[in-house]
mmCIF file of C-alpha atoms and ligand atoms in Angstrom:
data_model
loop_
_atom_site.group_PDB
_atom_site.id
_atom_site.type_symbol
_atom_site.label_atom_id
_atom_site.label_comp_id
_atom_site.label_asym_id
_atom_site.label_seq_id
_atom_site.Cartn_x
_atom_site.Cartn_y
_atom_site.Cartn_z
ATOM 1 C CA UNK A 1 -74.212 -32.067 -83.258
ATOM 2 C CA UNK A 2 -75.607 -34.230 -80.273
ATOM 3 C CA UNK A 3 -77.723 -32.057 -77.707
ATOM 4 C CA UNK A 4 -77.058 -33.809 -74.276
ATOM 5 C CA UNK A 5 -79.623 -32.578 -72.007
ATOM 6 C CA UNK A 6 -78.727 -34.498 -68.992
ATOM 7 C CA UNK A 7 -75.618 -35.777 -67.150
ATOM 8 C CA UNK A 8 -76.459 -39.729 -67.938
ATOM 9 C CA UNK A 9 -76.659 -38.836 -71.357
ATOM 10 C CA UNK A 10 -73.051 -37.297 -71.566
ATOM 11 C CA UNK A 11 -72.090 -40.084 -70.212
ATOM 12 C CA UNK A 12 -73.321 -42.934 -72.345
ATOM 13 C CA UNK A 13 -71.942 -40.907 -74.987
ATOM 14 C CA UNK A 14 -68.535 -40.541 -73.708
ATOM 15 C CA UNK A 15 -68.643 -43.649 -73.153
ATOM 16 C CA UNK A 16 -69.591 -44.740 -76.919
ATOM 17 C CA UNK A 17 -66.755 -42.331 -78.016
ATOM 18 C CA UNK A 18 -64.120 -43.579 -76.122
ATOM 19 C CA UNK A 19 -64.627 -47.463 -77.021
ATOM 20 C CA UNK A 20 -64.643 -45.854 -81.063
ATOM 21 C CA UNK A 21 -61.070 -44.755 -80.024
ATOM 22 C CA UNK A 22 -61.709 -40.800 -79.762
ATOM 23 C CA UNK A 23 -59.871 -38.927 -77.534
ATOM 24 C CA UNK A 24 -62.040 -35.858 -76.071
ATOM 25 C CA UNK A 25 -61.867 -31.914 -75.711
ATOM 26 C CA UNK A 26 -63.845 -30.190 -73.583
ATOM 27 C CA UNK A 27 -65.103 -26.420 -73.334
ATOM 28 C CA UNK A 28 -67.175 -25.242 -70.596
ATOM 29 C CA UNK A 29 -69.029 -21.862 -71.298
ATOM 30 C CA UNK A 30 -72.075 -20.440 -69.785
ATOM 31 C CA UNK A 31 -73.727 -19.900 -73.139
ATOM 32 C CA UNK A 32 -74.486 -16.264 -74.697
ATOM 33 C CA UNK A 33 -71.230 -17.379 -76.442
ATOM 34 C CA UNK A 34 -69.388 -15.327 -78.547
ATOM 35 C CA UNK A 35 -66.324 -16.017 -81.647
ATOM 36 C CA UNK A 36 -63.918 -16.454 -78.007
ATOM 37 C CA UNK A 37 -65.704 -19.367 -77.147
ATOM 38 C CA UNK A 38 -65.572 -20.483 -80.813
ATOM 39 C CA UNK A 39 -62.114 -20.336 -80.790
ATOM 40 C CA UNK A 40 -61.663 -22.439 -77.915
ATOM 41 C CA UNK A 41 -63.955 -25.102 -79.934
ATOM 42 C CA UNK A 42 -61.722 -24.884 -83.089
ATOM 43 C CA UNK A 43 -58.863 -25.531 -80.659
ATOM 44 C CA UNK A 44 -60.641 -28.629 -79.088
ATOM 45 C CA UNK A 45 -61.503 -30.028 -82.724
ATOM 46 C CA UNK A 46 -57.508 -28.922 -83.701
ATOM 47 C CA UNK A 47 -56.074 -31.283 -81.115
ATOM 48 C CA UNK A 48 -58.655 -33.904 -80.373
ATOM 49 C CA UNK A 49 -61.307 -36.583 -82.182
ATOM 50 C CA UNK A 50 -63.902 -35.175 -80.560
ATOM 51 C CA UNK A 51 -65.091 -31.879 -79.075
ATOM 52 C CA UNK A 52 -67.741 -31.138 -76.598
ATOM 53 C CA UNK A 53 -69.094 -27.913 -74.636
ATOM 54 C CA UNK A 54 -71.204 -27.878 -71.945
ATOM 55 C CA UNK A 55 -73.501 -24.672 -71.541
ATOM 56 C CA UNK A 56 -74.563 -23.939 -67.983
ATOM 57 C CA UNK A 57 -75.011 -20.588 -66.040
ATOM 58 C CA UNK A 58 -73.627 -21.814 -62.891
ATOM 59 C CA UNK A 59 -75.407 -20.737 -59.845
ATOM 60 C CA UNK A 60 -72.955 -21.100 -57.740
ATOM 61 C CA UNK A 61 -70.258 -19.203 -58.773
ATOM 62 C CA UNK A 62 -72.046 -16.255 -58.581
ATOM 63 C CA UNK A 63 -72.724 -13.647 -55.749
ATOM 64 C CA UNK A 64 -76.224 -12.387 -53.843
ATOM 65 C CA UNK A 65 -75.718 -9.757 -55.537
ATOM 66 C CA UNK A 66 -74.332 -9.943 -58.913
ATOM 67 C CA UNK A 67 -76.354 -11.018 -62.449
ATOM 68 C CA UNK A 68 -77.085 -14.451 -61.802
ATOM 69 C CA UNK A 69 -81.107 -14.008 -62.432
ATOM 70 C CA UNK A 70 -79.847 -11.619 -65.893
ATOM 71 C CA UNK A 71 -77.387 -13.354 -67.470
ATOM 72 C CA UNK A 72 -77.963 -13.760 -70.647
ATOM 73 C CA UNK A 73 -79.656 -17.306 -72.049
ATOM 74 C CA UNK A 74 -79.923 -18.166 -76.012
ATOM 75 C CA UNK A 75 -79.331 -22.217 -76.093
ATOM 76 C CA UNK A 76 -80.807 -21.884 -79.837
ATOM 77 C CA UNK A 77 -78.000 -19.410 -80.863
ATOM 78 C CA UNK A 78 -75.585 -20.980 -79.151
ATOM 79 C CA UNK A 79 -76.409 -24.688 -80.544
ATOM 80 C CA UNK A 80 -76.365 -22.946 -83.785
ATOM 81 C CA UNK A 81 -72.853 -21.382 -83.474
ATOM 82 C CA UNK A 82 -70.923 -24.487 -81.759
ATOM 83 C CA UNK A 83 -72.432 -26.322 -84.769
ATOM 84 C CA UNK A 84 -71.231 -24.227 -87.066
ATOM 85 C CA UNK A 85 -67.233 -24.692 -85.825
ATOM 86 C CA UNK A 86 -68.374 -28.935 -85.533
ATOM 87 C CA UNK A 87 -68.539 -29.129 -82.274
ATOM 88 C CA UNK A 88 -69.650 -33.218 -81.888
ATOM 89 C CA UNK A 89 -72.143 -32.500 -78.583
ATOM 90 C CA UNK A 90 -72.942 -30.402 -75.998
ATOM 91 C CA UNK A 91 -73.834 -30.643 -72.730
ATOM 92 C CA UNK A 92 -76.350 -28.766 -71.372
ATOM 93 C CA UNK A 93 -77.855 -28.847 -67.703
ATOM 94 C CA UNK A 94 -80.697 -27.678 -64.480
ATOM 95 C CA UNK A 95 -78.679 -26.826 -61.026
ATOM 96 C CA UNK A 96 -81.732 -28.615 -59.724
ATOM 97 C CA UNK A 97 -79.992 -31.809 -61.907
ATOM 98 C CA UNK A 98 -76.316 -30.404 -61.118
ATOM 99 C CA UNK A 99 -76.721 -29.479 -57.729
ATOM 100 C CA UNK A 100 -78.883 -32.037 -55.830
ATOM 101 C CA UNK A 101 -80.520 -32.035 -52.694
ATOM 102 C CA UNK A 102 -78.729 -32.290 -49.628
ATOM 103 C CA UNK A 103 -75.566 -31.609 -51.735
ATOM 104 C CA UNK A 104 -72.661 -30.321 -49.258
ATOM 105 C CA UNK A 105 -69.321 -30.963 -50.788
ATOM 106 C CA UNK A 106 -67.035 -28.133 -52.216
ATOM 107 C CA UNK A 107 -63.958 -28.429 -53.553
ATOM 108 C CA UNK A 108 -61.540 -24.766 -52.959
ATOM 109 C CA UNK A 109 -58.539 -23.847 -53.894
ATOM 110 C CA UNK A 110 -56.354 -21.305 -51.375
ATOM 111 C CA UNK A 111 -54.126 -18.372 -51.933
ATOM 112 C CA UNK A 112 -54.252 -17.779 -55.507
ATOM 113 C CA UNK A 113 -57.729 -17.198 -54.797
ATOM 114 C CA UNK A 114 -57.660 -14.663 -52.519
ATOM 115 C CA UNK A 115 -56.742 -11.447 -54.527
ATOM 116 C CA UNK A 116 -57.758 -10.076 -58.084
ATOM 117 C CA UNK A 117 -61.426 -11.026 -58.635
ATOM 118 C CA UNK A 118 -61.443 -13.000 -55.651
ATOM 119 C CA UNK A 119 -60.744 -9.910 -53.187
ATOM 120 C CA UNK A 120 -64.308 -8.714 -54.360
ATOM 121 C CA UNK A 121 -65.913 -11.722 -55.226
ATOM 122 C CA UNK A 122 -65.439 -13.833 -52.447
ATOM 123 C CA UNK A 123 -67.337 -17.472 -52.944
ATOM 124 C CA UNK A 124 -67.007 -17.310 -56.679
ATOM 125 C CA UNK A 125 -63.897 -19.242 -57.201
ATOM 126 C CA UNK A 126 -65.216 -21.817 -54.796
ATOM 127 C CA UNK A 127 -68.307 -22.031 -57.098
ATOM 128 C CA UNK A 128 -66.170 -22.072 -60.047
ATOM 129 C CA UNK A 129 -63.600 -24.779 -58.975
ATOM 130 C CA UNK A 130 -66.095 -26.854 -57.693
ATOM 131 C CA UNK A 131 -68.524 -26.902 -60.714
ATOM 132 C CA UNK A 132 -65.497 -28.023 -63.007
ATOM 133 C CA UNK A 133 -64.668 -30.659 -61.265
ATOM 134 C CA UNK A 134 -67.839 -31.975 -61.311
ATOM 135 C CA UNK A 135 -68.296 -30.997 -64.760
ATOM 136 C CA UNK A 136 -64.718 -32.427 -65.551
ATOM 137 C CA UNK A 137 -66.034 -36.313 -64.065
ATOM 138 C CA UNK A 138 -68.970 -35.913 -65.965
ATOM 139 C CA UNK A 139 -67.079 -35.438 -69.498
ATOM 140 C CA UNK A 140 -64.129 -36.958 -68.447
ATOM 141 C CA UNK A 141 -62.088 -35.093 -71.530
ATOM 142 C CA UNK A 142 -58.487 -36.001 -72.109
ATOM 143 C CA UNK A 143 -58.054 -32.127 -72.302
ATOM 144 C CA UNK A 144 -60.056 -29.352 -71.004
ATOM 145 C CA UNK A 145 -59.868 -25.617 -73.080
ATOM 146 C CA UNK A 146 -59.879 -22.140 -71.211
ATOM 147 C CA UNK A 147 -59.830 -18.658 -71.819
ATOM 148 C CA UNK A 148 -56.799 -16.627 -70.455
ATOM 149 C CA UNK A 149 -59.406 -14.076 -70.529
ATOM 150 C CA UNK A 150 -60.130 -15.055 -66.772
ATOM 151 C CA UNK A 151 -56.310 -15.667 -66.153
ATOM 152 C CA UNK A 152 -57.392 -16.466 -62.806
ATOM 153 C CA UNK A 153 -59.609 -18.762 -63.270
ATOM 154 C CA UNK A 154 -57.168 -20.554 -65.265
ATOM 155 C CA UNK A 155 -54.664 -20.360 -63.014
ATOM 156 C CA UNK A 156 -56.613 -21.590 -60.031
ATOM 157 C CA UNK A 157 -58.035 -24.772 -62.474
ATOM 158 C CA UNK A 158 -54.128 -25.460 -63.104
ATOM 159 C CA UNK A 159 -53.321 -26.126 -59.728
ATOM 160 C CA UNK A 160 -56.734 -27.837 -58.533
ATOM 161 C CA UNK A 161 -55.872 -30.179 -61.284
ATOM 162 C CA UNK A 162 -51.995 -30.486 -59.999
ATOM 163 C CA UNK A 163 -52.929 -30.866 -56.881
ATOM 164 C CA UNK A 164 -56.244 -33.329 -56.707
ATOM 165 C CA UNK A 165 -54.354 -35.403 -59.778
ATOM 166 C CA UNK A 166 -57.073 -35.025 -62.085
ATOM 167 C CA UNK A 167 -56.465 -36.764 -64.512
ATOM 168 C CA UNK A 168 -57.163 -33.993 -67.327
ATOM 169 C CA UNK A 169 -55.025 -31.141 -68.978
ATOM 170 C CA UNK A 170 -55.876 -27.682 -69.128
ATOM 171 C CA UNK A 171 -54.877 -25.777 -72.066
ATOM 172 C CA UNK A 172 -55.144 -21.955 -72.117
ATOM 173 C CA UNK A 173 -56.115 -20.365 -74.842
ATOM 174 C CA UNK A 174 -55.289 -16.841 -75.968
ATOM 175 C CA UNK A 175 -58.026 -14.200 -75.259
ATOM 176 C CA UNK A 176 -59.691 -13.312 -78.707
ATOM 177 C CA UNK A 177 -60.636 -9.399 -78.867
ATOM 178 C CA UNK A 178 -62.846 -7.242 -81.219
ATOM 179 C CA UNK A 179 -61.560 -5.921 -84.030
ATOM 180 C CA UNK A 180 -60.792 -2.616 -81.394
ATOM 181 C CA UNK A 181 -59.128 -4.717 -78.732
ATOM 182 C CA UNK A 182 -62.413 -4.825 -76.495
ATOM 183 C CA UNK A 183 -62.366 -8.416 -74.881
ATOM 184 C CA UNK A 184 -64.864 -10.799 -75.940
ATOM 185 C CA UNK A 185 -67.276 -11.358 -73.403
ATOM 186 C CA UNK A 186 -70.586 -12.309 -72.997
ATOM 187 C CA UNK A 187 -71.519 -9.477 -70.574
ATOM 188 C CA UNK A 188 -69.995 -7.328 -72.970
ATOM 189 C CA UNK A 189 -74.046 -7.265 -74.416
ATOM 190 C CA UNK A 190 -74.859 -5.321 -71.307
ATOM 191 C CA UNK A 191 -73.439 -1.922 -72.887
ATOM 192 C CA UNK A 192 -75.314 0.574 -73.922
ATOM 193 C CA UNK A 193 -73.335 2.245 -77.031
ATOM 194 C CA UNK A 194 -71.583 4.581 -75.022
ATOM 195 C CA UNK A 195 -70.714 2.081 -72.494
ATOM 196 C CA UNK A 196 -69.302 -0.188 -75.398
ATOM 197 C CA UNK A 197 -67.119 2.792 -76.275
ATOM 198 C CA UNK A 198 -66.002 3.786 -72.740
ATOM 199 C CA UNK A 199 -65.044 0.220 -71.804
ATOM 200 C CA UNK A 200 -62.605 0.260 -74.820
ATOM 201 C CA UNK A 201 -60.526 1.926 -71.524
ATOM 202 C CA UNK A 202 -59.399 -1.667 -70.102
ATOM 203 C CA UNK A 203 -57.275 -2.898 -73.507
ATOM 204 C CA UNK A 204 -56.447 0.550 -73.896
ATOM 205 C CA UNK A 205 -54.849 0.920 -70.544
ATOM 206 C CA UNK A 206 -52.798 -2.179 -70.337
ATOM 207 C CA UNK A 207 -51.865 -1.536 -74.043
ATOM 208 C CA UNK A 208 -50.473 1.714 -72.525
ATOM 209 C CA UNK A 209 -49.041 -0.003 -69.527
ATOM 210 C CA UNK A 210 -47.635 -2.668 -72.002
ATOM 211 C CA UNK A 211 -46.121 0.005 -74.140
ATOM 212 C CA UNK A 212 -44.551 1.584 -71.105
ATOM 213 C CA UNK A 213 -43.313 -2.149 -69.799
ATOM 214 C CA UNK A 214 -41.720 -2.554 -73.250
ATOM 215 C CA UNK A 215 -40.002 1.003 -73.595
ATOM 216 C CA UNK A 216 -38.626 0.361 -69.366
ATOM 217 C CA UNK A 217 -40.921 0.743 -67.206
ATOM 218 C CA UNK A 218 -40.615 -1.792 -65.011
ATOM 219 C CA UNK A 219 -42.298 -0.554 -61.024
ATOM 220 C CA UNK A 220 -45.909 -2.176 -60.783
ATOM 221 C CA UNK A 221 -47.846 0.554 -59.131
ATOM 222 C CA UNK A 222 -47.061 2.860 -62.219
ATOM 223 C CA UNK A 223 -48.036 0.347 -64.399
ATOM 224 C CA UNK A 224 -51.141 -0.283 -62.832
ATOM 225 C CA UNK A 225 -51.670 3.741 -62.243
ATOM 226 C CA UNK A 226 -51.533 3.877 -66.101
ATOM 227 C CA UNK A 227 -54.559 1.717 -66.274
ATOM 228 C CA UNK A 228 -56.493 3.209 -63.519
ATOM 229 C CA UNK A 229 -56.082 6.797 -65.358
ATOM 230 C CA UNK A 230 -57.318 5.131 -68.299
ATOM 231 C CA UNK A 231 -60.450 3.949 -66.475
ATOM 232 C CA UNK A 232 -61.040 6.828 -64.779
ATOM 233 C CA UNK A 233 -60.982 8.908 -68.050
ATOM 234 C CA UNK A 234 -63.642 6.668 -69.153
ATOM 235 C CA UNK A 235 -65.695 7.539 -66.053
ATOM 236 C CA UNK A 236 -65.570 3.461 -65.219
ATOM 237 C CA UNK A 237 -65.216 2.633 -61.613
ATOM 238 C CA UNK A 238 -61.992 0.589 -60.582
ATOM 239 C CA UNK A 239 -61.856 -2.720 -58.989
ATOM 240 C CA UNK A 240 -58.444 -3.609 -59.230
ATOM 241 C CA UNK A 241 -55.859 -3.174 -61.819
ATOM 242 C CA UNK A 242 -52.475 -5.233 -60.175
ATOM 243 C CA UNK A 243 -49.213 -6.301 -61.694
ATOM 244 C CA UNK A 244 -49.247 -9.831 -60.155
ATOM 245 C CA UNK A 245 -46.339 -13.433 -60.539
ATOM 246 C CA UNK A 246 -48.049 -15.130 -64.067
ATOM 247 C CA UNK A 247 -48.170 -18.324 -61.622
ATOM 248 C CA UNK A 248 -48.771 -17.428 -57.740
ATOM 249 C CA UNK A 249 -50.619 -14.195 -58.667
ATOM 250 C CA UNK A 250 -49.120 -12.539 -56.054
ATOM 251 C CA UNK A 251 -48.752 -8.769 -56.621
ATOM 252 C CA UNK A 252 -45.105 -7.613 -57.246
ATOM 253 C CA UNK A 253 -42.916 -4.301 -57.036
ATOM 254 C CA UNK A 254 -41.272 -4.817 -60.158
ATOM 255 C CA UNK A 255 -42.367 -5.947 -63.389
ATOM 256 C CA UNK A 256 -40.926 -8.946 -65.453
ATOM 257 C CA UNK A 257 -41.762 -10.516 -68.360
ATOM 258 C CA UNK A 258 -43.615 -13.294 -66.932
ATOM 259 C CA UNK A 259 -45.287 -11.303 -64.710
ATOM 260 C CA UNK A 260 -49.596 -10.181 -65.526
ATOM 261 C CA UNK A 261 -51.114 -7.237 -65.169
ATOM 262 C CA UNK A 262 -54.213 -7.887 -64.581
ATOM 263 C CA UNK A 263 -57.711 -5.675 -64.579
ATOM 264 C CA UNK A 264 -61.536 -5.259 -63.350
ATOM 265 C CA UNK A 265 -63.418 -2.592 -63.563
ATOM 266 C CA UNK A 266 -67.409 -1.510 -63.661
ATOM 267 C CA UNK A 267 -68.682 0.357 -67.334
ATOM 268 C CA UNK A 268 -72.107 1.620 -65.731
ATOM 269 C CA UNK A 269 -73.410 -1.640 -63.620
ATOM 270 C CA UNK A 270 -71.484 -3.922 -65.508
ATOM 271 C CA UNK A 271 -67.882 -5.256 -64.829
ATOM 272 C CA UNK A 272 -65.554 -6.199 -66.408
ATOM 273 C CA UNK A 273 -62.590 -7.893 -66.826
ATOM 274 C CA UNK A 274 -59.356 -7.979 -68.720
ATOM 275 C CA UNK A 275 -55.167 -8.741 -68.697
ATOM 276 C CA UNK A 276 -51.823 -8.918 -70.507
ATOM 277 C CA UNK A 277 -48.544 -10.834 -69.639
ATOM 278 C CA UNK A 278 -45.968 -8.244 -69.685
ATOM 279 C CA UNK A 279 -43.769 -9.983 -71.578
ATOM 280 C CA UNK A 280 -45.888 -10.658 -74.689
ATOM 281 C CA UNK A 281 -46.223 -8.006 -77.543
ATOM 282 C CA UNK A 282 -49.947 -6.637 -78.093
ATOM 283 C CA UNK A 283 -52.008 -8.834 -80.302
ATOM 284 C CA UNK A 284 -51.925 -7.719 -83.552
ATOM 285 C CA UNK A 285 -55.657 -5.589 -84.959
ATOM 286 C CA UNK A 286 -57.885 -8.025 -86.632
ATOM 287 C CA UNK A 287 -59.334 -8.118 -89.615
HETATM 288 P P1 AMP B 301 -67.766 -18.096 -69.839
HETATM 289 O O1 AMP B 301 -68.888 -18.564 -70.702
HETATM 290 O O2 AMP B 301 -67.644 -16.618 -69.773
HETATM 291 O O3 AMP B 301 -67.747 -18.785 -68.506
HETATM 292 O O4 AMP B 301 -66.434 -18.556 -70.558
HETATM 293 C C1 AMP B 301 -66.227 -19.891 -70.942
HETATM 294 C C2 AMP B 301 -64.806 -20.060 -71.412
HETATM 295 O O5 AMP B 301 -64.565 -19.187 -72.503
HETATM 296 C C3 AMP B 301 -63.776 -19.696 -70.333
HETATM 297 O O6 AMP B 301 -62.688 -20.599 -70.425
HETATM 298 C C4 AMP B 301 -63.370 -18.315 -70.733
HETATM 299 O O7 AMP B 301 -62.078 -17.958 -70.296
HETATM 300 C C5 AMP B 301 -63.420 -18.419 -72.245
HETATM 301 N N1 AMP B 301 -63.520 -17.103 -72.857
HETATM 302 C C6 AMP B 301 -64.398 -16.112 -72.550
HETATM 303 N N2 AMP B 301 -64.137 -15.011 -73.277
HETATM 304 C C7 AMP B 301 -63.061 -15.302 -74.056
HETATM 305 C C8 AMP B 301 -62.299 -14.574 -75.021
HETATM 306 N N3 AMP B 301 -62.590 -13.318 -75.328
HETATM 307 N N4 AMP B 301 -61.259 -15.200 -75.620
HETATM 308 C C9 AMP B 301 -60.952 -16.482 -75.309
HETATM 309 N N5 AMP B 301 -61.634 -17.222 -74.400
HETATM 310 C C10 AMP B 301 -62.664 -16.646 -73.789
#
């Protein structure tokens, strides 16, 4: 695997891989990664010639007062790892390189940003829209992979790219879980053991809520009071849990199949997030 420690290096190498006749997946991740990332690796490798990842803990998308400084770093481990699935290069990168001086320009993306995690995180989506693009002319893939983990981020990434024609698809990727249904997550290492086992309460809850969707159920705000009971059991602290349209995101009365229910909520200091679309069936228990 290549290690490409600065954007003119990605770029020669793109370059080189595109006049062999390779066509490119990309995965951006900001490292600490986990067998979810992997997966979305194994999925670039599936459908393209060549896969690359890019590893960077982007400053920007995160609040004054959220983990920024904390979040975890291990470039080793995660060389080591995205090797291990052949993953051809990855991309790694300073926001003093990423984000130079003087720079001004943001890119944003309205309305579906406003609720879910955007209600409480208020610049991140601007951060994280407008380090993908840049990230996205850097790599230049013919197909970019994401987590539906962060269904909104997703969601918002779909549209920036309908709307600016960028000339890249996005393909989500189903969220891959612990053998107990926890998410995988790279702030997931935050928990202490008890933590770990209390925040077992967001998959549980919209596994409930599903469960209720699939036997009728069908008015949002009881849905979404099944997961907040859930998460209050677990003495977690509720940011949202909202049964929202699977494309504008906007909250809804009544339930349909194509409709998400969607869920944050804080395990001690750490918070979390996590979602189903109604209309699936529960992934089955792993291994
Ligand atoms: P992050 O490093 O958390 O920014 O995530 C990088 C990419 O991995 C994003 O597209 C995430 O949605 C995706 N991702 C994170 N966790 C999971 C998971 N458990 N399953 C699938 N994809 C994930």
């Amino acid at each position: 695997m290549e290690h490409l420690d600065a954007i003119a290096k990605v770029k020669a190498t793109i370059k080189k891989w595109r006049q062999e006749g390779h066509t490119i997946g990309f995965v951006p991740t900001m490292g600490a990664l986990h067998e979810g990332h992997l997966t979305l690796v194994k999925r670039a490798k599936a459908e393209c010639s060549r896969a690359i990842a890019s590893i960077f803990v982007n400053p920007t998308q995160f609040g004054p007062n959220e983990d920024l400084a904390k979040y975890p770093r291990d470039l080793d481990g995660d060389s080591k790892k995205l090797a291990s699935v052949a993953c051809d290069a990855v991309f790694t990168t300073t926001p003093e390189e990423f984000y130079p001086q003087g720079f001004v320009t943001w890119v944003t993306v309205e309305k579906l940003t406003s609720g879910l995690c955007g209600a409480s995180r208020p610049t991140h989506f601007r951060g994280v829209t407008t380090v993908c693009t840049k990230l996205f002319n850097v790599v230049s893939p013919d197909k970019v992979f994401m987590g539906e983990k962060d269904y909104q981020q997703v969601t918002v990434l779909r549209a920036m790219v309908r709307d600016l024609n960028l000339p890249v698809e996005i393909v989500p990727c189903p969220t891959h879980r612990e053998k107990d249904g926890l998410a995988m997550s790279s702030r997931n290492m935050y928990l202490s053991a008890d933590e770990r086992r209390r925040a077992l309460a967001l998959s549980q809850g919209l596994k409930k809520a599903r469960d209720a969707y699939a036997s009728g159920e069908k008015i949002g705000k009881r849905l979404e009071a099944i997961v907040a009971s859930e998460i209050l059991q677990a003495e977690g602290r509720l940011d949202y849990a909202n049964v929202v349209d699977g494309d504008t995101l906007e909250p809804l009365v009544q339930a349909n199949d194509r409709s998400v229910l969607a869920v944050a909520a804080f395990i001690g200091k750490t918070r979390l997030i996590d979602n189903h679309v109604l209309g699936r069936a529960w992934p089955a228990a792993r291994g």
